[in-house]
Amino acid sequence: MRNILIVDDDQKIRTLLKTYLEKNQYSVTLAHNGASFFTEFNRSVDTLSLVILDVMLPDTDGFALCQAVRRRSNVPIIMLTASSDEADRVVGLELGADDYISKPHSPRELLARIKAIHRRTGMEAAAPPRYHRFGGFTIDTVERSVVDHAGTPVPLSGLDFQLLKYFIDHAGEILDRSVLCEATRGRDAGPFDRFLDVQISRLRLRFNDCGKQPWLIKTVRGAGYVFAASVISSHE
């Protein structure tokens, strides 16, 4: 799990942190006060890997939220404060916070603290790989882009990318039409629905996978399709 809940009353800070952390493959949920924090926390408590609490909020404070979280969960907590008072840091840590960062801080520093906590709790190892390489092509799941061996971008629509990523995640598996349609469009294919065929034909064309001997996506008669290329995944 790499799901983070952030509460901060400063919209610019919330947006900045969400954008930065999502680029580093974290799922981020935002709250702007104590009430919205509890709504989101109650909804996702079992899937959270970390909580970030601003000390100063319009309707409560981070210390009260920290106590409330600790009564229900052992999820790691990082507290943010504009105060340089050592007493605030001590109180936060005594209430169950795992780390403390003073404002202003850089998103890069916060990311480093998050990774350190996840390493200690055994979560960081679960980070999914960012890059997948196959047949001279590289897919970047953060930038949602694909380039060939020369670094030339491969033009893909959002649905094309989604379908390609699903194939890569299930490389070597035979996937029937209903599974692929559900994964890309959220519904099963009807008896006369040719949308999936068009998508797959378009993917094959983009990767020069045409002809009687396709190397990338092979049709398994009566069963579906299989991503036949060898995939090497990595974080760098």
Short mmCIF file of C-alpha atoms in Angstrom, two decimals:
data_model
loop_
_atom_site.label_atom_id
_atom_site.label_comp_id
_atom_site.label_asym_id
_atom_site.label_seq_id
_atom_site.Cartn_x
_atom_site.Cartn_y
_atom_site.Cartn_z
CA MET A 1 0.00 0.00 0.00
CA ARG A 2 1.27 3.46 -0.95
CA ASN A 3 -1.81 5.49 -0.04
CA ILE A 4 -1.26 8.79 1.77
CA LEU A 5 -3.84 11.07 3.40
CA ILE A 6 -2.81 14.71 3.79
CA VAL A 7 -4.66 17.38 5.77
CA ASP A 8 -3.53 21.00 5.39
CA ASP A 9 -5.59 24.20 5.22
CA ASP A 10 -3.29 25.75 2.60
CA GLN A 11 -4.58 24.83 -0.85
CA LYS A 12 -1.28 25.62 -2.59
CA ILE A 13 0.62 23.29 -0.25
CA ARG A 14 -1.96 20.53 -0.70
CA THR A 15 -1.82 20.77 -4.47
CA LEU A 16 1.98 20.92 -4.54
CA LEU A 17 2.40 17.85 -2.33
CA LYS A 18 -0.26 15.85 -4.18
CA THR A 19 1.33 16.56 -7.57
CA TYR A 20 4.85 15.76 -6.36
CA LEU A 21 3.96 12.56 -4.52
CA GLU A 22 1.79 11.22 -7.34
CA LYS A 23 4.71 11.68 -9.72
CA ASN A 24 6.62 9.41 -7.35
CA GLN A 25 3.91 6.72 -7.56
CA TYR A 26 1.98 7.44 -4.39
CA SER A 27 -1.80 7.64 -4.25
CA VAL A 28 -2.77 10.84 -2.42
CA THR A 29 -6.06 11.92 -0.81
CA LEU A 30 -6.46 15.49 0.44
CA ALA A 31 -8.41 17.12 3.27
CA HIS A 32 -8.58 20.82 4.17
CA ASN A 33 -9.79 20.64 7.78
CA GLY A 34 -10.49 18.23 10.60
CA ALA A 35 -14.00 17.36 9.46
CA SER A 36 -12.96 16.47 5.91
CA PHE A 37 -9.97 14.59 7.30
CA PHE A 38 -12.20 12.31 9.39
CA THR A 39 -14.47 11.70 6.41
CA GLU A 40 -11.54 10.54 4.28
CA PHE A 41 -9.84 8.69 7.14
CA ASN A 42 -12.96 6.68 7.98
CA ARG A 43 -13.38 5.82 4.30
CA SER A 44 -9.82 4.58 3.76
CA VAL A 45 -8.33 3.71 7.16
CA ASP A 46 -7.61 0.09 6.20
CA THR A 47 -5.68 1.00 3.06
CA LEU A 48 -3.58 3.95 4.27
CA SER A 49 0.19 3.63 4.44
CA LEU A 50 0.81 7.09 5.96
CA VAL A 51 -0.98 10.19 7.28
CA ILE A 52 0.38 13.74 7.10
CA LEU A 53 -1.16 16.16 9.62
CA ASP A 54 -0.84 19.94 9.66
CA VAL A 55 -0.81 21.18 13.26
CA MET A 56 -2.80 24.37 12.65
CA LEU A 57 -6.25 23.80 11.16
CA PRO A 58 -9.34 26.04 11.14
CA ASP A 59 -11.62 23.71 13.11
CA THR A 60 -9.18 21.67 15.22
CA ASP A 61 -5.46 20.96 15.49
CA GLY A 62 -3.12 18.23 14.35
CA PHE A 63 -2.55 17.03 17.92
CA ALA A 64 -6.22 16.15 18.35
CA LEU A 65 -6.21 14.39 14.97
CA CYS A 66 -3.06 12.48 15.93
CA GLN A 67 -4.73 11.22 19.11
CA ALA A 68 -7.84 10.21 17.21
CA VAL A 69 -5.84 8.33 14.58
CA ARG A 70 -3.82 6.49 17.22
CA ARG A 71 -6.97 5.29 18.95
CA ARG A 72 -7.93 3.46 15.76
CA SER A 73 -4.78 2.71 13.79
CA ASN A 74 -1.02 2.25 13.87
CA VAL A 75 -0.62 3.94 10.48
CA PRO A 76 2.57 6.10 10.42
CA ILE A 77 2.03 9.82 11.02
CA ILE A 78 4.12 12.81 9.94
CA MET A 79 3.20 16.17 11.46
CA LEU A 80 3.73 19.53 9.76
CA THR A 81 4.08 22.79 11.69
CA ALA A 82 4.97 26.41 11.02
CA SER A 83 6.21 26.70 14.58
CA SER A 84 9.84 26.17 15.48
CA ASP A 85 8.91 25.55 19.13
CA GLU A 86 10.52 22.36 20.40
CA ALA A 87 7.56 21.79 22.73
CA ASP A 88 5.25 21.31 19.76
CA ARG A 89 7.52 18.64 18.32
CA VAL A 90 7.77 16.85 21.66
CA VAL A 91 3.98 16.88 22.15
CA GLY A 92 3.40 15.50 18.65
CA LEU A 93 5.87 12.68 19.10
CA GLU A 94 4.50 11.82 22.54
CA LEU A 95 1.00 11.61 21.09
CA GLY A 96 2.14 8.99 18.59
CA ALA A 97 3.55 10.84 15.58
CA ASP A 98 6.43 9.09 13.81
CA ASP A 99 8.13 12.19 12.44
CA TYR A 100 7.91 15.98 12.46
CA ILE A 101 8.71 18.52 9.72
CA SER A 102 8.78 22.30 10.14
CA LYS A 103 7.35 24.60 7.48
CA PRO A 104 8.50 25.74 5.03
CA HIS A 105 9.86 22.45 3.74
CA SER A 106 10.59 21.08 0.30
CA PRO A 107 8.50 18.26 -1.21
CA ARG A 108 11.78 16.43 -1.74
CA GLU A 109 12.51 16.44 2.00
CA LEU A 110 9.01 15.21 2.77
CA LEU A 111 9.40 12.40 0.22
CA ALA A 112 12.66 11.35 1.86
CA ARG A 113 10.93 11.21 5.26
CA ILE A 114 8.06 9.19 3.80
CA LYS A 115 10.44 6.69 2.21
CA ALA A 116 12.40 6.37 5.46
CA ILE A 117 9.23 5.56 7.40
CA HIS A 118 8.07 3.09 4.77
CA ARG A 119 11.45 1.36 4.82
CA ARG A 120 11.20 1.00 8.60
CA THR A 121 7.68 -0.39 8.36
CA GLY A 122 8.47 -2.69 5.42
CA MET A 123 6.21 -0.88 2.94
CA GLU A 124 8.74 0.68 0.58
CA ALA A 125 9.67 -2.66 -0.94
CA ALA A 126 6.16 -2.87 -2.34
CA ALA A 127 6.67 0.11 -4.66
CA PRO A 128 5.68 -0.88 -8.20
CA PRO A 129 8.34 -0.51 -10.92
CA ARG A 130 8.13 2.68 -12.96
CA TYR A 131 9.63 1.43 -16.23
CA HIS A 132 8.84 -1.61 -18.37
CA ARG A 133 11.03 -2.51 -21.36
CA PHE A 134 10.00 -4.83 -24.19
CA GLY A 135 11.23 -5.31 -27.75
CA GLY A 136 13.28 -2.10 -27.83
CA PHE A 137 10.48 0.03 -26.34
CA THR A 138 10.21 1.58 -22.85
CA ILE A 139 7.00 2.51 -21.06
CA ASP A 140 7.14 5.09 -18.25
CA THR A 141 4.12 4.58 -15.99
CA VAL A 142 4.60 7.90 -14.18
CA GLU A 143 4.81 10.09 -17.27
CA ARG A 144 2.40 7.72 -19.07
CA SER A 145 4.63 7.69 -22.13
CA VAL A 146 6.32 5.17 -24.43
CA VAL A 147 9.53 5.65 -26.42
CA ASP A 148 11.43 3.43 -28.84
CA HIS A 149 15.13 2.49 -28.63
CA ALA A 150 16.10 5.87 -30.11
CA GLY A 151 14.02 7.81 -27.59
CA THR A 152 11.33 8.70 -30.13
CA PRO A 153 7.88 8.94 -28.51
CA VAL A 154 5.23 6.44 -29.57
CA PRO A 155 1.90 8.31 -29.92
CA LEU A 156 -0.78 6.60 -27.83
CA SER A 157 -4.22 7.70 -26.69
CA GLY A 158 -5.20 7.35 -23.05
CA LEU A 159 -7.14 4.15 -23.75
CA ASP A 160 -4.26 2.77 -25.83
CA PHE A 161 -1.87 3.34 -22.93
CA GLN A 162 -4.29 1.78 -20.46
CA LEU A 163 -4.66 -1.33 -22.61
CA LEU A 164 -0.90 -1.62 -23.15
CA LYS A 165 -0.24 -1.29 -19.42
CA TYR A 166 -2.80 -4.01 -18.67
CA PHE A 167 -1.18 -6.32 -21.20
CA ILE A 168 2.25 -5.66 -19.66
CA ASP A 169 0.98 -6.32 -16.13
CA HIS A 170 -0.35 -9.67 -17.36
CA ALA A 171 2.37 -10.56 -19.88
CA GLY A 172 2.23 -14.22 -20.92
CA GLU A 173 -1.36 -14.66 -19.71
CA ILE A 174 -4.23 -15.41 -22.08
CA LEU A 175 -6.77 -12.62 -21.59
CA ASP A 176 -10.28 -12.97 -22.97
CA ARG A 177 -12.23 -10.11 -24.50
CA SER A 178 -14.48 -9.54 -21.50
CA VAL A 179 -11.49 -9.12 -19.17
CA LEU A 180 -9.81 -6.63 -21.50
CA CYS A 181 -12.99 -4.61 -21.99
CA GLU A 182 -13.62 -4.51 -18.26
CA ALA A 183 -10.04 -3.35 -17.63
CA THR A 184 -10.13 -0.54 -20.20
CA ARG A 185 -13.76 0.58 -20.29
CA GLY A 186 -15.30 -0.77 -17.12
CA ARG A 187 -17.82 -3.00 -18.90
CA ASP A 188 -18.05 -6.25 -20.81
CA ALA A 189 -18.02 -6.39 -24.60
CA GLY A 190 -21.32 -6.87 -26.36
CA PRO A 191 -21.74 -9.45 -29.14
CA PHE A 192 -21.30 -6.82 -31.85
CA ASP A 193 -18.82 -4.60 -30.03
CA ARG A 194 -15.73 -4.13 -32.21
CA PHE A 195 -14.14 -1.42 -30.07
CA LEU A 196 -11.58 -3.78 -28.53
CA ASP A 197 -10.56 -5.10 -31.96
CA VAL A 198 -9.95 -1.53 -33.12
CA GLN A 199 -7.86 -0.78 -30.01
CA ILE A 200 -5.72 -3.87 -30.44
CA SER A 201 -5.25 -3.22 -34.15
CA ARG A 202 -4.15 0.32 -33.31
CA LEU A 203 -1.65 -0.92 -30.72
CA ARG A 204 -0.23 -3.44 -33.16
CA LEU A 205 0.18 -0.72 -35.76
CA ARG A 206 2.00 1.59 -33.33
CA PHE A 207 4.53 -1.14 -32.52
CA ASN A 208 4.93 -2.58 -36.03
CA ASP A 209 3.19 -5.72 -34.86
CA CYS A 210 1.39 -6.49 -38.08
CA GLY A 211 1.32 -9.46 -40.38
CA LYS A 212 0.76 -13.17 -39.92
CA GLN A 213 3.44 -13.54 -37.24
CA PRO A 214 2.79 -10.85 -34.60
CA TRP A 215 5.56 -10.55 -31.99
CA LEU A 216 3.77 -8.38 -29.44
CA ILE A 217 0.08 -9.24 -29.13
CA LYS A 218 -0.92 -12.66 -30.35
CA THR A 219 -4.44 -13.91 -30.92
CA VAL A 220 -5.30 -17.20 -29.25
CA ARG A 221 -8.14 -18.61 -31.27
CA GLY A 222 -11.30 -19.06 -29.20
CA ALA A 223 -9.58 -17.82 -26.03
CA GLY A 224 -8.47 -14.19 -26.40
CA TYR A 225 -5.13 -12.42 -26.63
CA VAL A 226 -1.69 -12.76 -25.06
CA PHE A 227 1.13 -10.23 -24.69
CA ALA A 228 3.96 -12.36 -26.05
CA ALA A 229 6.96 -10.01 -25.71
CA SER A 230 9.44 -10.45 -22.87
CA VAL A 231 9.11 -7.65 -20.29
CA ILE A 232 11.86 -6.29 -18.03
CA SER A 233 10.60 -4.01 -15.25
CA SER A 234 12.65 -1.65 -13.10
CA HIS A 235 12.50 1.49 -10.93
CA GLU A 236 15.13 3.28 -13.02
#
